[in-house]
Coordinates of C-alpha atoms in Angstrom, one line a residue:
Chain A
M1 CA -0.1 -0.2 0.1
T2 CA 0.9 3.3 -0.8
N3 CA 2.3 5.7 2.3
I4 CA 3.4 8.9 2.9
K5 CA 7.3 8.0 2.1
D6 CA 6.1 6.8 -1.3
L7 CA 4.1 10.0 -2.0
A8 CA 7.1 12.0 -1.0
K9 CA 9.5 9.9 -3.4
M10 CA 7.1 10.4 -6.2
A11 CA 6.5 13.9 -5.9
G12 CA 10.0 14.6 -5.1
V13 CA 9.2 16.7 -2.0
S14 CA 9.7 16.0 1.5
V15 CA 7.3 14.1 3.9
T16 CA 6.5 17.0 5.5
T17 CA 5.4 18.8 2.3
V18 CA 3.1 15.9 1.7
S19 CA 1.7 16.2 5.1
R20 CA 1.1 19.8 4.8
V21 CA -0.9 19.0 1.5
L22 CA -3.3 16.4 2.9
N23 CA -3.9 18.7 6.0
N24 CA -4.5 21.5 3.5
H25 CA -1.8 23.8 5.2
P26 CA -1.7 26.8 3.6
Y27 CA 2.3 27.0 3.3
V28 CA 3.0 25.2 0.4
R29 CA 4.6 26.1 -2.8
E30 CA 2.0 25.7 -5.5
D31 CA 4.2 23.6 -7.7
K32 CA 5.1 21.0 -4.7
R33 CA 1.3 21.2 -3.7
N34 CA 0.6 20.0 -7.4
A35 CA 3.0 17.4 -7.5
V36 CA 2.1 15.9 -4.4
L37 CA -1.6 16.1 -5.6
E38 CA -0.6 14.2 -8.8
A39 CA 1.5 11.4 -7.1
I40 CA -2.0 11.0 -5.0
N41 CA -3.8 10.7 -7.9
R42 CA -1.4 8.3 -9.6
S43 CA -0.8 6.0 -6.9
N44 CA -4.9 5.7 -6.0
Y45 CA -3.4 6.8 -2.3
Q46 CA -5.8 6.3 0.7
P47 CA -4.8 8.7 3.6
N48 CA -5.0 7.0 6.7
I49 CA -6.7 9.9 8.8
N50 CA -4.8 8.7 11.7
A51 CA -1.5 9.7 9.9
V52 CA -3.4 13.3 9.6
H53 CA -4.2 13.5 13.1
L54 CA -0.8 12.3 14.4
S55 CA 0.7 15.3 12.3
T56 CA -1.9 17.9 12.9
G57 CA -2.8 16.8 16.9
K58 CA -6.3 17.2 16.1
S59 CA -8.7 14.2 16.1
F60 CA -11.9 16.4 15.5
L61 CA -13.2 13.9 18.1
V62 CA -15.1 15.1 21.4
G63 CA -15.7 12.7 24.4
V64 CA -18.9 12.8 26.3
V65 CA -19.3 10.8 29.3
V66 CA -22.9 10.4 30.7
P67 CA -24.1 7.6 33.2
Y68 CA -27.2 6.7 31.0
I69 CA -27.6 6.9 27.4
D70 CA -31.3 5.9 27.3
H71 CA -32.3 8.4 29.5
P72 CA -34.0 11.5 28.2
Y73 CA -32.2 14.1 30.6
F74 CA -28.5 12.8 29.1
A75 CA -30.2 11.9 25.8
L76 CA -31.6 15.5 25.3
L77 CA -27.8 17.1 26.3
I78 CA -26.1 14.6 23.6
K79 CA -28.9 15.6 20.9
G80 CA -27.5 19.7 21.8
M81 CA -24.0 18.2 21.7
A82 CA -24.4 16.0 18.4
S83 CA -25.9 19.1 16.6
E84 CA -23.1 21.6 17.4
A85 CA -20.5 18.9 16.5
L86 CA -22.3 18.6 13.3
E87 CA -22.2 22.5 12.4
N88 CA -18.3 22.4 13.7
N89 CA -17.4 19.4 11.8
Y90 CA -16.7 16.9 14.6
K91 CA -18.0 13.8 15.8
L92 CA -18.8 12.3 19.4
V93 CA -17.3 9.6 21.2
L94 CA -19.6 8.3 23.9
F95 CA -18.8 7.0 27.2
Q96 CA -22.0 5.2 28.9
T97 CA -20.4 4.8 32.4
N98 CA -23.3 3.9 34.5
Y99 CA -21.5 5.7 37.5
L100 CA -18.5 3.6 37.4
E101 CA -15.3 5.6 38.2
T102 CA -13.2 3.5 36.0
R103 CA -15.1 4.2 32.7
E104 CA -15.0 7.8 33.7
I105 CA -11.1 7.3 33.8
E106 CA -10.9 5.8 30.6
A107 CA -12.4 8.6 29.2
L108 CA -9.9 10.7 31.0
Q109 CA -7.1 8.6 29.6
M110 CA -8.4 9.2 26.0
L111 CA -8.2 12.7 26.6
K112 CA -4.5 12.2 27.3
Q113 CA -3.5 10.3 24.5
K114 CA -5.1 12.9 22.3
Q115 CA -7.7 10.7 20.8
I116 CA -10.0 12.8 21.6
D117 CA -9.7 16.6 21.7
A118 CA -12.1 17.5 24.6
L119 CA -14.0 15.9 27.3
I120 CA -17.7 17.0 28.5
I121 CA -18.4 15.0 31.7
C122 CA -22.4 15.2 32.1
S123 CA -22.4 13.8 35.2
R124 CA -19.4 11.9 37.5
K125 CA -18.8 9.5 40.1
C126 CA -15.1 10.3 40.5
S127 CA -13.7 12.9 42.5
W128 CA -12.8 16.5 41.9
S129 CA -8.8 15.5 42.2
T130 CA -9.1 12.8 39.6
I131 CA -10.4 15.3 37.3
E132 CA -7.7 18.3 38.1
A133 CA -5.0 15.3 37.5
Y134 CA -5.7 15.6 33.6
L135 CA -6.4 19.2 33.3
L136 CA -3.2 19.9 31.8
Y137 CA -4.0 17.1 28.4
G138 CA -6.7 19.2 27.3
P139 CA -10.3 20.8 27.8
I140 CA -12.7 19.3 30.4
I141 CA -16.2 20.6 30.4
L142 CA -18.5 19.9 33.6
C143 CA -22.2 20.2 33.4
E144 CA -22.4 21.4 37.0
D145 CA -21.5 24.7 39.1
T146 CA -17.5 24.7 38.6
R147 CA -17.1 28.5 39.6
G148 CA -14.0 28.8 41.4
K149 CA -12.3 26.0 39.8
R150 CA -10.2 26.2 36.7
V151 CA -12.4 24.1 34.5
S152 CA -15.3 25.5 32.2
S153 CA -18.9 24.5 33.0
T154 CA -22.5 25.2 31.6
F155 CA -24.9 24.8 34.5
V156 CA -28.2 25.2 36.1
D157 CA -27.9 26.2 39.9
H158 CA -29.7 23.3 41.3
Y159 CA -29.9 25.1 44.9
K160 CA -31.4 28.2 43.2
S161 CA -34.0 26.1 41.2
F162 CA -34.7 23.9 43.9
M163 CA -35.7 26.9 46.1
I164 CA -37.9 28.4 43.5
A165 CA -39.9 25.1 43.3
L166 CA -40.1 24.6 46.8
E167 CA -41.6 27.9 47.6
H168 CA -43.7 27.4 45.1
L169 CA -45.3 24.5 46.7
Y170 CA -45.3 26.1 50.1
Q171 CA -47.2 29.1 48.5
K172 CA -49.6 26.6 47.3
G173 CA -50.2 25.6 51.1
H174 CA -48.0 22.4 51.3
R175 CA -46.1 22.0 54.5
K176 CA -45.3 18.0 54.4
I177 CA -43.0 18.2 50.9
G178 CA -40.6 15.6 49.8
Y179 CA -38.6 15.2 46.7
C180 CA -37.5 12.1 44.3
I181 CA -33.9 11.8 43.2
G182 CA -31.9 9.4 41.0
R183 CA -28.8 9.5 43.4
K184 CA -28.2 11.2 46.4
S185 CA -24.4 11.9 45.8
G186 CA -23.0 13.9 42.9
T187 CA -22.6 17.8 43.2
N188 CA -26.0 18.7 41.8
S189 CA -28.1 16.4 44.1
R190 CA -26.1 17.7 47.0
Q191 CA -27.1 21.7 45.9
R192 CA -30.7 20.2 46.2
E193 CA -30.1 18.5 49.3
L194 CA -28.6 21.6 50.8
A195 CA -31.7 24.0 49.5
F196 CA -34.0 21.3 50.8
K197 CA -32.4 21.4 54.3
D198 CA -32.4 25.3 54.1
F199 CA -35.9 25.2 53.2
V200 CA -37.0 23.5 55.8
E201 CA -35.4 25.6 58.3
N202 CA -36.0 28.6 57.1
Y203 CA -40.1 27.8 57.4
H204 CA -39.7 25.8 60.5
L205 CA -40.8 22.5 59.0
P206 CA -39.7 19.2 60.4
Y207 CA -36.9 17.2 58.2
E208 CA -38.6 14.2 57.2
P209 CA -35.7 11.8 55.8
A210 CA -38.6 9.4 54.7
Y211 CA -39.9 12.2 52.2
I212 CA -36.7 12.0 50.0
F213 CA -37.1 9.3 47.7
E214 CA -33.6 7.8 46.0
H215 CA -33.6 5.7 42.5
C216 CA -35.7 7.6 40.8
T217 CA -34.1 8.0 37.2
H218 CA -36.7 6.3 34.7
F219 CA -40.8 6.2 34.1
E220 CA -41.5 3.0 35.8
D221 CA -39.7 4.3 39.2
G222 CA -42.8 6.2 39.8
E223 CA -44.4 2.9 40.6
Q224 CA -42.1 2.4 44.2
V225 CA -42.8 6.1 44.9
I226 CA -46.5 5.7 44.9
E227 CA -45.8 2.3 46.9
R228 CA -43.7 3.9 49.5
I229 CA -46.2 6.8 50.2
Q230 CA -49.2 4.3 50.4
Q231 CA -47.6 2.6 53.3
M232 CA -47.1 6.0 55.1
S233 CA -49.2 6.8 58.0
N234 CA -48.2 10.5 57.6
P235 CA -47.2 10.9 54.0
P236 CA -46.3 13.8 52.1
S237 CA -48.8 16.0 50.4
A238 CA -46.3 17.3 47.8
L239 CA -43.1 16.0 45.9
L240 CA -40.4 17.7 43.8
V241 CA -39.3 15.1 41.3
T242 CA -35.9 16.0 39.6
S243 CA -37.2 14.1 36.2
D244 CA -40.5 14.8 34.3
E245 CA -40.1 11.2 33.3
V246 CA -40.6 9.9 37.0
A247 CA -43.6 12.6 37.6
A248 CA -45.6 11.0 34.7
G249 CA -44.5 7.5 35.8
I250 CA -46.1 8.7 39.2
V251 CA -49.1 10.3 37.8
T252 CA -49.8 7.2 35.8
C253 CA -49.4 4.8 38.7
A254 CA -51.7 7.1 40.8
Q255 CA -54.4 7.1 38.1
N256 CA -54.7 3.2 38.0
R257 CA -55.1 3.4 42.1
N258 CA -57.3 6.0 42.5
I259 CA -54.7 8.6 44.2
S260 CA -55.9 12.1 43.1
I261 CA -53.1 14.4 41.7
P262 CA -52.8 17.0 42.9
G263 CA -55.7 16.9 45.3
D264 CA -53.9 14.0 47.3
L265 CA -50.5 14.1 46.0
A266 CA -49.1 17.8 44.1
L267 CA -46.2 16.8 41.5
L268 CA -43.5 19.2 40.5
G269 CA -41.2 17.9 37.8
F270 CA -38.2 18.9 36.2
N271 CA -36.9 19.4 32.6
N272 CA -40.1 20.2 30.9
Q273 CA -39.8 17.4 28.7
P274 CA -42.4 17.0 26.0
I275 CA -44.0 14.2 28.5
A276 CA -44.3 17.0 31.2
K277 CA -46.8 18.9 28.5
M278 CA -48.4 16.2 27.2
M279 CA -49.4 15.2 31.0
N280 CA -50.3 18.7 32.0
I281 CA -47.5 18.4 34.9
T282 CA -46.1 21.5 36.3
T283 CA -42.6 21.6 36.1
I284 CA -39.1 23.6 36.2
E285 CA -38.1 24.2 32.6
I286 CA -34.3 23.3 31.7
P287 CA -33.2 24.1 28.5
L288 CA -31.3 20.7 27.9
V289 CA -30.5 20.6 24.6
D290 CA -29.1 24.5 24.6
I291 CA -27.2 23.7 27.4
G292 CA -25.6 20.5 25.4
R293 CA -24.9 23.1 22.4
K294 CA -23.1 25.3 25.1
L295 CA -21.3 22.9 26.8
F296 CA -20.1 21.5 23.3
L297 CA -18.8 24.7 22.2
Q298 CA -16.8 25.3 25.2
G299 CA -15.1 22.3 24.6
I300 CA -13.9 23.1 21.1
N301 CA -13.2 26.8 21.8
I302 CA -10.2 26.5 24.0
S303 CA -9.8 29.5 26.1
K304 CA -6.9 29.9 28.9
E305 CA -9.9 31.4 31.3
A306 CA -12.2 29.1 32.7
A307 CA -15.8 30.0 31.9
Y308 CA -19.1 29.4 33.8
Q309 CA -22.2 29.8 32.1
E310 CA -25.3 30.0 34.3
I311 CA -28.2 28.8 32.8
P312 CA -31.4 29.9 34.1
V313 CA -34.5 28.0 34.4
T314 CA -38.4 28.8 34.5
L315 CA -41.2 27.7 36.5
I316 CA -44.1 26.4 34.2
E317 CA -47.7 26.1 36.1
R318 CA -49.8 23.3 34.8
E319 CA -52.0 21.1 36.4
T320 CA -50.2 19.2 39.1
V321 CA -49.9 21.4 41.9
Chain B
M1 CA 11.0 11.3 21.2
T2 CA 10.5 7.7 22.0
N3 CA 7.9 5.9 19.7
I4 CA 6.2 2.8 20.0
K5 CA 8.6 0.7 17.9
D6 CA 11.5 2.2 20.7
L7 CA 9.1 0.9 23.2
A8 CA 8.9 -2.5 21.5
K9 CA 12.8 -2.7 21.2
M10 CA 13.5 -1.8 24.7
A11 CA 11.0 -4.2 26.2
G12 CA 11.6 -7.1 23.9
V13 CA 8.5 -7.7 22.7
S14 CA 6.5 -7.1 19.5
V15 CA 4.8 -3.7 18.4
T16 CA 1.3 -5.3 18.5
T17 CA 2.0 -6.3 22.0
V18 CA 3.1 -2.5 23.0
S19 CA -0.1 -1.7 21.4
R20 CA -2.2 -4.0 23.2
V21 CA -0.7 -3.1 26.7
L22 CA -1.2 1.0 25.6
N23 CA -4.9 -0.2 24.7
N24 CA -5.5 -2.0 27.9
H25 CA -6.2 -5.1 25.6
P26 CA -7.0 -8.2 28.0
Y27 CA -4.9 -10.6 26.3
V28 CA -1.3 -9.8 27.1
R29 CA 0.6 -12.2 29.0
E30 CA 1.4 -10.8 32.4
D31 CA 5.6 -10.8 32.1
K32 CA 5.3 -8.9 28.4
R33 CA 2.9 -6.5 30.3
N34 CA 5.3 -5.7 33.0
A35 CA 8.2 -5.1 30.7
V36 CA 6.4 -2.8 28.4
L37 CA 5.4 -0.7 31.6
E38 CA 8.5 -0.7 32.7
A39 CA 10.0 0.5 29.2
I40 CA 7.3 3.3 29.3
N41 CA 8.4 4.2 32.5
R42 CA 12.1 4.4 31.6
S43 CA 11.6 6.1 28.6
N44 CA 9.0 8.7 30.0
Y45 CA 7.2 8.1 26.8
Q46 CA 3.9 10.0 26.3
P47 CA 1.6 8.1 23.8
N48 CA -0.1 9.9 21.3
I49 CA -2.4 7.1 20.8
N50 CA -3.1 8.1 17.0
A51 CA 0.4 6.9 16.6
V52 CA -0.2 3.7 17.9
H53 CA -3.4 3.3 15.9
L54 CA -1.2 4.2 12.6
S55 CA 1.0 1.5 13.4
T56 CA -1.8 -1.2 14.2
G57 CA -4.2 0.0 11.8
K58 CA -6.6 -0.3 14.5
S59 CA -8.5 2.6 16.4
F60 CA -10.5 0.7 18.8
L61 CA -13.5 2.8 17.8
V62 CA -16.9 1.5 16.2
G63 CA -19.2 4.0 14.7
V64 CA -22.7 3.9 15.2
V65 CA -25.3 5.8 13.0
V66 CA -28.3 6.8 14.6
P67 CA -31.4 9.1 13.1
Y68 CA -32.2 10.2 16.8
I69 CA -30.3 9.5 20.0
D70 CA -33.1 11.1 22.0
H71 CA -35.5 8.2 21.4
P72 CA -35.8 5.0 23.3
Y73 CA -35.9 2.6 20.4
F74 CA -32.4 4.0 19.3
A75 CA -31.2 4.6 23.1
L76 CA -31.6 0.9 23.7
L77 CA -29.6 -0.6 20.7
I78 CA -26.9 2.0 22.0
K79 CA -27.3 0.8 25.5
G80 CA -26.6 -2.6 24.4
M81 CA -23.8 -1.6 22.0
A82 CA -22.2 0.7 24.7
S83 CA -21.9 -2.4 26.9
E84 CA -20.5 -4.8 24.7
A85 CA -18.1 -1.9 23.6
L86 CA -17.0 -1.9 26.9
E87 CA -16.4 -5.4 27.7
N88 CA -14.2 -5.5 24.4
N89 CA -12.4 -2.3 25.3
Y90 CA -14.0 -0.4 22.5
K91 CA -15.6 3.0 22.2
L92 CA -18.6 4.1 20.0
V93 CA -18.5 7.1 17.8
L94 CA -21.9 8.5 17.3
F95 CA -23.6 9.8 14.1
Q96 CA -27.0 11.3 14.7
T97 CA -28.3 11.9 11.3
N98 CA -31.8 12.8 11.5
Y99 CA -32.2 10.6 8.4
L100 CA -30.1 13.1 6.3
E101 CA -27.9 11.5 3.9
T102 CA -25.2 13.2 4.0
R103 CA -24.4 12.9 7.8
E104 CA -24.4 9.1 6.8
I105 CA -22.1 9.4 4.0
E106 CA -19.6 11.3 6.6
A107 CA -19.9 7.9 9.0
L108 CA -18.9 6.2 5.9
Q109 CA -16.0 8.4 5.0
M110 CA -14.6 8.0 8.2
L111 CA -14.5 4.1 8.0
K112 CA -12.7 4.6 4.7
Q113 CA -10.4 6.8 6.5
K114 CA -9.7 4.3 9.0
Q115 CA -10.6 6.7 11.9
I116 CA -13.2 4.0 12.9
D117 CA -12.9 0.0 12.7
A118 CA -16.4 -0.9 11.7
L119 CA -19.6 1.2 11.4
I120 CA -23.2 0.2 12.6
I121 CA -26.0 1.6 10.8
C122 CA -29.3 1.1 13.1
S123 CA -31.5 2.9 10.2
R124 CA -30.9 4.7 7.1
K125 CA -31.7 7.3 4.6
C126 CA -28.9 6.1 1.7
S127 CA -29.3 3.7 -0.9
W128 CA -28.1 0.2 -0.8
S129 CA -25.6 1.2 -3.6
T130 CA -24.3 3.9 -1.4
I131 CA -23.2 1.7 1.5
E132 CA -22.0 -1.3 -1.5
A133 CA -19.4 1.4 -2.3
Y134 CA -17.8 1.5 1.0
L135 CA -18.0 -2.2 1.7
L136 CA -14.4 -2.9 0.9
Y137 CA -12.9 -0.5 3.5
G138 CA -14.0 -2.1 6.5
P139 CA -17.3 -3.9 8.1
I140 CA -20.6 -2.3 7.8
I141 CA -23.2 -3.9 10.0
L142 CA -26.9 -3.6 9.5
C143 CA -30.0 -3.5 11.6
E144 CA -32.2 -4.8 8.7
D145 CA -32.8 -7.8 6.8
T146 CA -29.6 -7.9 4.5
R147 CA -30.1 -11.8 3.6
G148 CA -28.5 -12.1 0.1
K149 CA -26.3 -8.8 0.4
R150 CA -22.6 -9.5 1.3
V151 CA -23.3 -7.1 4.3
S152 CA -23.7 -8.9 8.1
S153 CA -26.6 -7.8 9.9
T154 CA -29.0 -8.5 13.0
F155 CA -32.6 -7.9 12.6
V156 CA -36.0 -8.6 13.2
D157 CA -38.3 -10.3 10.3
H158 CA -40.6 -7.1 10.6
Y159 CA -42.9 -8.7 8.0
K160 CA -43.4 -11.5 10.3
S161 CA -43.8 -9.4 13.5
F162 CA -46.2 -7.2 11.9
M163 CA -48.5 -10.2 10.6
I164 CA -48.0 -11.9 14.1
A165 CA -49.7 -8.6 15.6
L166 CA -52.4 -8.0 12.8
E167 CA -53.6 -11.9 13.2
H168 CA -53.7 -11.2 16.9
L169 CA -56.1 -8.1 16.3
Y170 CA -58.0 -10.4 13.9
Q171 CA -58.5 -13.3 16.0
K172 CA -59.7 -10.5 18.9
G173 CA -62.4 -9.7 16.2
H174 CA -61.1 -6.3 14.8
R175 CA -61.7 -5.7 10.7
K176 CA -60.8 -2.2 10.6
I177 CA -57.0 -2.1 11.6
G178 CA -54.5 0.6 11.0
Y179 CA -50.8 1.5 12.1
C180 CA -48.8 4.4 13.1
I181 CA -45.3 4.1 12.0
G182 CA -42.2 7.0 12.3
R183 CA -41.7 7.3 8.2
K184 CA -43.0 5.2 5.4
S185 CA -39.7 4.8 3.7
G186 CA -36.9 2.6 5.0
T187 CA -36.4 -1.3 4.6
N188 CA -38.3 -2.2 8.0
S189 CA -41.1 0.5 7.2
R190 CA -41.1 -1.1 3.5
Q191 CA -41.6 -4.8 5.2
R192 CA -44.4 -3.8 7.3
E193 CA -46.0 -2.1 5.0
L194 CA -46.2 -5.0 2.5
A195 CA -47.5 -7.6 5.7
F196 CA -50.2 -5.0 6.0
K197 CA -51.1 -5.2 2.1
D198 CA -51.1 -8.9 2.3
F199 CA -53.0 -9.1 5.6
V200 CA -55.7 -6.9 4.2
E201 CA -55.8 -9.1 1.0
N202 CA -55.6 -12.4 2.7
Y203 CA -58.5 -11.8 5.1
H204 CA -60.5 -9.8 2.3
L205 CA -60.5 -6.4 4.1
P206 CA -60.5 -3.0 2.3
Y207 CA -57.1 -1.2 2.3
E208 CA -57.8 2.0 3.7
P209 CA -54.9 4.6 3.6
A210 CA -56.2 6.8 6.3
Y211 CA -55.8 4.2 8.8
I212 CA -51.9 4.5 8.4
F213 CA -50.8 7.3 10.5
E214 CA -46.7 8.3 9.7
H215 CA -45.0 10.3 11.8
C216 CA -45.5 8.6 14.8
T217 CA -42.0 8.6 16.6
H218 CA -42.3 10.0 20.2
F219 CA -44.9 10.1 23.2
E220 CA -46.2 13.2 22.1
D221 CA -47.2 12.1 18.5
G222 CA -49.9 10.4 20.2
E223 CA -52.0 13.2 20.4
Q224 CA -52.5 13.7 16.5
V225 CA -53.4 10.2 16.4
I226 CA -56.2 10.4 18.6
E227 CA -57.1 14.0 17.0
R228 CA -57.5 12.3 13.5
I229 CA -59.5 9.6 14.6
Q230 CA -61.6 11.7 16.3
Q231 CA -62.2 13.3 12.9
M232 CA -63.2 10.2 11.1
S233 CA -66.7 8.9 10.0
N234 CA -65.4 5.4 10.1
P235 CA -62.5 5.1 12.5
P236 CA -60.1 1.7 12.8
S237 CA -61.1 -0.3 16.0
A238 CA -57.6 -1.5 16.3
L239 CA -53.9 0.1 15.7
L240 CA -50.7 -1.4 15.7
V241 CA -48.2 0.9 17.1
T242 CA -44.8 0.6 16.0
S243 CA -43.0 2.2 19.1
D244 CA -44.6 1.6 22.5
E245 CA -43.9 5.6 23.5
V246 CA -46.3 6.4 20.6
A247 CA -48.8 3.8 22.3
A248 CA -48.2 5.2 25.6
G249 CA -49.1 8.9 24.1
I250 CA -52.1 7.6 22.7
V251 CA -53.1 6.0 26.0
T252 CA -52.8 9.3 27.8
C253 CA -54.5 11.1 25.6
A254 CA -57.4 8.9 24.9
Q255 CA -57.7 9.0 29.0
N256 CA -57.8 12.9 28.7
R257 CA -60.6 12.8 26.1
N258 CA -62.7 9.9 27.7
I259 CA -62.0 7.5 24.9
S260 CA -61.6 4.1 26.1
I261 CA -58.7 1.6 25.6
P262 CA -59.6 -1.1 24.3
G263 CA -63.6 -0.6 24.1
D264 CA -63.5 2.2 21.5
L265 CA -59.8 1.6 20.3
A266 CA -57.6 -1.3 20.8
L267 CA -53.9 -0.8 20.6
L268 CA -51.0 -3.1 20.2
G269 CA -47.4 -1.6 20.5
F270 CA -44.0 -2.6 19.7
N271 CA -40.3 -3.4 21.5
N272 CA -42.0 -3.9 25.1
Q273 CA -40.2 -1.0 26.9
P274 CA -40.7 -0.5 30.4
I275 CA -43.2 2.1 29.8
A276 CA -45.6 -0.5 28.2
K277 CA -45.4 -2.9 31.4
M278 CA -46.1 0.2 33.4
M279 CA -49.0 1.3 31.5
N280 CA -50.3 -2.2 30.5
I281 CA -49.8 -2.4 26.7
T282 CA -50.1 -5.3 24.9
T283 CA -47.0 -5.4 22.9
I284 CA -44.6 -7.1 20.6
E285 CA -41.0 -7.7 22.6
I286 CA -38.3 -6.9 20.5
P287 CA -35.0 -7.3 22.5
L288 CA -33.5 -4.1 21.7
V289 CA -30.6 -4.1 24.0
D290 CA -29.7 -7.4 22.9
I291 CA -30.0 -6.8 19.2
G292 CA -27.5 -3.7 19.9
R293 CA -24.9 -6.2 21.7
K294 CA -25.0 -8.9 18.8
L295 CA -25.0 -5.8 15.9
F296 CA -21.9 -4.4 17.8
L297 CA -20.2 -8.0 18.1
Q298 CA -20.7 -8.3 14.5
G299 CA -18.8 -5.2 13.6
I300 CA -15.8 -6.3 15.8
N301 CA -15.2 -10.0 14.8
I302 CA -14.5 -9.5 11.2
S303 CA -15.6 -12.5 9.4
K304 CA -15.0 -12.9 5.2
E305 CA -18.2 -14.2 5.2
A306 CA -21.5 -12.1 5.6
A307 CA -23.7 -13.3 8.6
Y308 CA -27.2 -12.7 9.2
Q309 CA -28.9 -12.7 12.7
E310 CA -32.3 -12.8 12.9
I311 CA -34.1 -12.2 16.2
P312 CA -37.3 -13.9 17.0
V313 CA -40.0 -11.7 18.7
T314 CA -42.7 -12.5 21.4
L315 CA -46.3 -11.3 21.6
I316 CA -46.9 -10.0 25.2
E317 CA -50.7 -9.7 25.9
R318 CA -51.8 -7.2 28.7
E319 CA -54.9 -4.8 28.7
T320 CA -54.9 -2.5 25.4
V321 CA -56.2 -5.2 23.0

């Protein structure tokens, strides 16, 4: 098979010149460029793009770390990144981690090995110090509040949005409020927990750990929430549900069991996914596709300074509160 | 600068072995792995993985073409591929095409340029001849019936499964049957259309084009189906719905409008997604995660002969028929 050295010999130029022509480098003398192009034609040379990437130091690949691919929250972030990648002639390399740290480190290793040009971490298990150790190898972008750290981010202030949601429920007369969440660890979840604690303290409400429902990620997880509530002697009257998908599952399960929403149980979802609109779920709108776009652009527009983009959220009132 | 050949010489092993160690490949003898790691330490070698890929001709990346990422059908296929990729130390490069042919060709070009080792096309817009032109550059795997073609595939016989579903509705007494589908073009959709035509002919039923509802992809698309049915003077009494997601949307919208399911309208979904179980939707189970796994393995286990794996489906009776 013809390689880059053969081409150089055929064209009577150096290997560097061939590489520059293959990369559309501007500083190549016209006669040399033509000689290389002619050699390519004569030899039926097929460039191995990894050779090109080796010489340019760019892969035009951006890595994306998500715990699950089959969840609308992450799917919508990826959708935004994918459309911006397309616009900018990049491709996405997907790391589905299931929140295993080893898989996150594999992604970081790919950045170190220059197989990807940037890494976007949508949600993580690994510690901050792990990420810090890879910062010198390329841009790492996070979807969480990184203010004060040397990492760019596009994020929602989950403390603030949780507080908006909690105060809305309070104003509607609710005093027994709980919430459903995917996992308790993680930066965003801890911000939400903090908001919840501050809220009950500010309003002199009891802090009731049983009102916090973990492992609420998918539609079908709504069932266990209803089951646990039905077993409580003093159940919550309202729930924040950090995914509309789960809120929809709770609504569906409640209908099957003749539990009135919002009469018996008020629900306030998050994200404003299409399912929330269709099922008339009151929700906090988080523009996930747009956040995905912004995360991607931070990954490819290299800047020395870390940039922090906070994305505002909006309460959308419908029929479940 | 130390390169992979220097490392191989220092460690007294082959370049392939060094490459395997750098890629965390499982099949490396422990003593050889240690020799390579020691050579890396001594030489202060910083791998540029693109150099490794250039020397091995492998990128350990597999491309995946899907029209949409934020749809459970494709998300579940990707989930299966992602877990098998992890097992085998590969990564996925994602191409979200929105069914634009130019984007599919970009993916094929990456195969040609050896930036990916194989390409899995879950659903496509481009013609068969376009794919054929890229066959010599690497494995292309399709998620459709390719029997008789020189391309491996894992697929469901959509003609057969549509027929199973249609005959179930017929046995339940339905004579006015229609179906909801994402798009009418595409190999799988054409197989389904053919089954539908053969079915109405075999059972001497009228072929009613108004009973075919296109653009039914997401949950919220269920609304337009109910709206159109409500405007019909002679509406269908039963629908096949090629995505449980859409069937769930139809059920939800029907409830809001006091349409009885299955009394006024029977529904038979496809895939057996979790939402179907929770909403008691009768459905044809298609093991998407498993299909994703099999597609991936076909991509990385290169064989000269094309292999065709047909995946059987199962009717799951619940409460919507």
